[in-house]
Amino acid sequence: MSTTHELAQAIRTVPDFPRPGIQFKDITPLLSDRDLMAKAVRALAEPYRDHGVTKVLGIEARGFLLGPMLAHHLGAGFVPVRKRGKLPYHTYAEEYTLEYGVDAVEIHRDALREGDRVLIHDDVIATGGTASAAGRLARKSGGVVLGFSFLIELGFLEGRGRLEPDVPVHAVLRY
Ligand code: AMP
């Protein structure tokens, strides 16, 4: 069986969670399997090996699960991008639109150094609003965004269209 197929089989689709109509992609079965977790990290890292990534930005909350392992694998540091009001120190914020209204994500102002080479990670890209805001935070903080690495892309939502056109976007699995 191919790695992609193995990984896909370990992702559980939960209908109508957290709201009616959402097909939630649950990665916890994959995480609980030692070998699949390692394969997922390698697949996320693969396109960015030898790109000199210095920081992986993980998006709250499920970008915190594989993000630090991805960072370790690439020899980079890990930086959390959190929902508004969660980070304790001075922050930059970027807003993004939701189905109803706006929300914001934040980064610590001193999390990146000028010229840091940044890879942005989340488990799922849906509409792309959060990942796009994370990209703006990275640039505001002096980082150079080398790319985006997602485990799962919900292609029908066309989220990658909201990201910078000149920045590579990789997803291990597409639905
Ligand atoms: P986005 O619409 O791309 O800004 O996604 C918002 C957040 O919700 C991201 O962190 C995604 O990982 C998560 N998310 C959106 N849709 C799903 C889904 N169907 N299953 C699991 N996570 C999701």
Short mmCIF file of C-alpha atoms and ligand atoms in Angstrom, two decimals:
data_model
loop_
_atom_site.label_atom_id
_atom_site.label_comp_id
_atom_site.label_asym_id
_atom_site.label_seq_id
_atom_site.Cartn_x
_atom_site.Cartn_y
_atom_site.Cartn_z
CA MET A 1 0.00 0.00 0.00
CA SER A 2 1.32 3.50 -0.80
CA THR A 3 2.12 5.85 2.08
CA THR A 4 -0.57 8.25 0.93
CA HIS A 5 -3.15 5.47 0.95
CA GLU A 6 -2.05 4.27 4.40
CA LEU A 7 -2.30 7.80 5.79
CA ALA A 8 -5.69 8.37 4.17
CA GLN A 9 -7.01 5.17 5.76
CA ALA A 10 -6.02 6.44 9.21
CA ILE A 11 -8.05 9.64 8.88
CA ARG A 12 -11.59 9.43 10.16
CA THR A 13 -14.30 11.57 8.60
CA VAL A 14 -16.90 12.53 11.21
CA PRO A 15 -20.12 13.86 9.68
CA ASP A 16 -21.86 16.91 11.15
CA PHE A 17 -19.06 17.87 13.57
CA PRO A 18 -18.81 20.47 15.04
CA ARG A 19 -21.88 21.69 13.11
CA PRO A 20 -24.39 20.13 10.74
CA GLY A 21 -22.98 19.88 7.21
CA ILE A 22 -19.26 19.77 8.21
CA GLN A 23 -17.35 16.60 7.34
CA PHE A 24 -14.69 16.80 10.05
CA LYS A 25 -11.29 15.25 9.25
CA ASP A 26 -10.13 13.62 12.49
CA ILE A 27 -6.40 12.85 12.51
CA THR A 28 -6.28 11.24 15.98
CA PRO A 29 -6.24 7.63 14.63
CA LEU A 30 -3.18 8.55 12.56
CA LEU A 31 -1.46 10.18 15.55
CA SER A 32 -1.96 7.14 17.74
CA ASP A 33 -0.04 4.93 15.29
CA ARG A 34 3.73 5.35 15.82
CA ASP A 35 4.72 4.43 12.26
CA LEU A 36 2.00 6.44 10.52
CA MET A 37 2.78 9.51 12.61
CA ALA A 38 6.43 9.31 11.52
CA LYS A 39 5.39 8.82 7.88
CA ALA A 40 3.09 11.84 8.07
CA VAL A 41 5.91 14.03 9.40
CA ARG A 42 8.27 12.83 6.66
CA ALA A 43 5.62 13.50 3.96
CA LEU A 44 5.00 17.01 5.33
CA ALA A 45 8.73 17.75 5.38
CA GLU A 46 9.65 16.19 2.03
CA PRO A 47 9.00 19.17 -0.33
CA TYR A 48 10.91 21.53 1.99
CA ARG A 49 13.97 19.44 2.77
CA ASP A 50 17.14 21.41 1.83
CA HIS A 51 15.20 24.69 1.65
CA GLY A 52 16.85 26.06 4.78
CA VAL A 53 13.62 26.39 6.80
CA THR A 54 14.45 28.12 10.10
CA LYS A 55 10.95 28.31 11.62
CA VAL A 56 7.77 26.26 11.32
CA LEU A 57 4.64 28.25 12.17
CA GLY A 58 1.87 25.97 13.45
CA ILE A 59 -1.74 27.15 13.52
CA GLU A 60 -3.89 26.61 16.65
CA ALA A 61 -4.88 24.03 17.59
CA ARG A 62 -4.21 21.02 15.43
CA GLY A 63 -1.19 22.64 13.79
CA PHE A 64 0.43 22.14 17.22
CA LEU A 65 0.24 18.35 16.94
CA LEU A 66 2.52 17.61 13.99
CA GLY A 67 4.06 21.11 13.69
CA PRO A 68 6.76 20.75 16.37
CA MET A 69 7.75 17.31 14.99
CA LEU A 70 7.88 18.78 11.49
CA ALA A 71 10.09 21.59 12.81
CA HIS A 72 12.40 19.11 14.55
CA HIS A 73 12.59 17.00 11.40
CA LEU A 74 13.66 20.05 9.35
CA GLY A 75 16.09 21.30 12.01
CA ALA A 76 13.94 24.41 12.56
CA GLY A 77 12.31 26.10 15.54
CA PHE A 78 8.56 26.04 16.18
CA VAL A 79 6.34 29.13 16.54
CA PRO A 80 2.68 28.95 17.58
CA VAL A 81 0.09 31.11 15.81
CA ARG A 82 -2.81 31.37 18.26
CA LYS A 83 -6.36 32.66 18.35
CA ARG A 84 -6.80 36.21 19.63
CA GLY A 85 -6.06 36.74 23.32
CA LYS A 86 -4.20 33.50 24.00
CA LEU A 87 -0.55 34.56 23.72
CA PRO A 88 0.80 36.22 26.89
CA TYR A 89 3.43 38.61 25.49
CA HIS A 90 3.35 41.48 22.91
CA THR A 91 1.72 40.32 19.69
CA TYR A 92 0.92 41.15 16.09
CA ALA A 93 -2.62 40.29 14.98
CA GLU A 94 -4.21 39.59 11.60
CA GLU A 95 -7.94 39.29 11.02
CA TYR A 96 -9.64 36.83 8.69
CA THR A 97 -13.23 36.36 7.66
CA LEU A 98 -15.36 33.48 8.85
CA GLU A 99 -18.71 32.26 7.60
CA TYR A 100 -20.23 34.77 10.05
CA GLY A 101 -18.03 37.73 11.01
CA VAL A 102 -14.28 38.00 11.58
CA ASP A 103 -11.73 36.44 13.89
CA ALA A 104 -8.02 37.04 14.40
CA VAL A 105 -4.82 35.09 14.92
CA GLU A 106 -1.73 36.36 16.71
CA ILE A 107 2.00 35.77 16.90
CA HIS A 108 4.50 36.96 19.48
CA ARG A 109 6.31 40.02 18.13
CA ASP A 110 9.71 38.54 18.93
CA ALA A 111 8.98 35.03 17.61
CA LEU A 112 10.75 35.57 14.28
CA ARG A 113 14.03 37.20 13.36
CA GLU A 114 14.37 39.38 10.25
CA GLY A 115 14.91 37.01 7.32
CA ASP A 116 13.70 33.85 9.08
CA ARG A 117 12.73 31.23 6.46
CA VAL A 118 9.23 30.20 7.38
CA LEU A 119 7.11 27.14 6.63
CA ILE A 120 3.44 27.40 7.65
CA HIS A 121 1.66 24.25 8.79
CA ASP A 122 -1.85 23.16 9.76
CA ASP A 123 -3.52 19.77 9.70
CA VAL A 124 -6.30 20.88 7.33
CA ILE A 125 -6.68 23.73 4.83
CA ALA A 126 -10.36 24.44 4.32
CA THR A 127 -11.25 27.96 3.12
CA GLY A 128 -7.63 29.09 3.61
CA GLY A 129 -8.53 32.13 5.71
CA THR A 130 -6.50 31.11 8.74
CA ALA A 131 -3.44 30.04 6.75
CA SER A 132 -3.56 33.28 4.76
CA ALA A 133 -3.63 35.32 8.00
CA ALA A 134 -0.70 33.25 9.34
CA GLY A 135 1.26 34.13 6.19
CA ARG A 136 0.60 37.84 6.76
CA LEU A 137 1.74 37.48 10.38
CA ALA A 138 4.98 35.82 9.27
CA ARG A 139 5.74 38.65 6.85
CA LYS A 140 4.78 41.34 9.37
CA SER A 141 7.30 39.74 11.74
CA GLY A 142 10.14 39.94 9.19
CA GLY A 143 9.92 36.35 7.95
CA VAL A 144 10.16 35.08 4.38
CA VAL A 145 7.36 32.59 3.69
CA LEU A 146 8.90 29.63 1.82
CA GLY A 147 5.71 27.63 1.66
CA PHE A 148 2.70 25.97 3.25
CA SER A 149 2.52 22.31 4.26
CA PHE A 150 -0.85 20.76 5.14
CA LEU A 151 -1.70 17.16 5.87
CA ILE A 152 -5.14 17.51 4.26
CA GLU A 153 -6.52 19.88 1.62
CA LEU A 154 -10.27 20.20 1.16
CA GLY A 155 -9.85 21.02 -2.50
CA PHE A 156 -13.51 21.83 -3.18
CA LEU A 157 -13.23 24.86 -0.86
CA GLU A 158 -10.41 26.27 -3.00
CA GLY A 159 -8.50 27.56 0.02
CA ARG A 160 -5.16 27.68 -1.78
CA GLY A 161 -6.62 30.45 -3.94
CA ARG A 162 -6.58 32.71 -0.87
CA LEU A 163 -2.83 32.21 -0.32
CA GLU A 164 -0.04 34.20 -1.97
CA PRO A 165 0.12 33.08 -5.63
CA ASP A 166 3.93 32.85 -5.74
CA VAL A 167 4.35 30.69 -2.61
CA PRO A 168 4.29 26.88 -2.91
CA VAL A 169 1.43 25.02 -1.23
CA HIS A 170 1.76 21.29 -0.53
CA ALA A 171 -0.84 18.93 0.86
CA VAL A 172 -0.14 15.26 1.58
CA LEU A 173 -3.79 14.29 0.99
CA ARG A 174 -6.53 15.96 -1.06
CA TYR A 175 -10.28 15.56 -0.80
P1 AMP B 1 -9.87 27.58 7.14
O1 AMP B 1 -11.29 27.59 6.67
O2 AMP B 1 -8.92 26.99 6.11
O3 AMP B 1 -9.41 28.90 7.67
O4 AMP B 1 -9.84 26.54 8.35
C1 AMP B 1 -10.07 26.94 9.66
C2 AMP B 1 -9.52 25.91 10.64
O5 AMP B 1 -10.48 24.88 10.78
C3 AMP B 1 -8.22 25.28 10.23
O6 AMP B 1 -7.36 25.21 11.35
C4 AMP B 1 -8.61 23.92 9.74
O7 AMP B 1 -7.62 22.99 10.10
C5 AMP B 1 -9.91 23.62 10.47
N1 AMP B 1 -10.88 22.90 9.65
C6 AMP B 1 -11.71 23.44 8.75
N2 AMP B 1 -12.49 22.50 8.18
C7 AMP B 1 -12.14 21.33 8.75
C8 AMP B 1 -12.59 19.97 8.58
N3 AMP B 1 -13.53 19.64 7.69
N4 AMP B 1 -12.01 19.02 9.34
C9 AMP B 1 -11.04 19.35 10.24
N5 AMP B 1 -10.60 20.60 10.43
C10 AMP B 1 -11.12 21.57 9.70
#
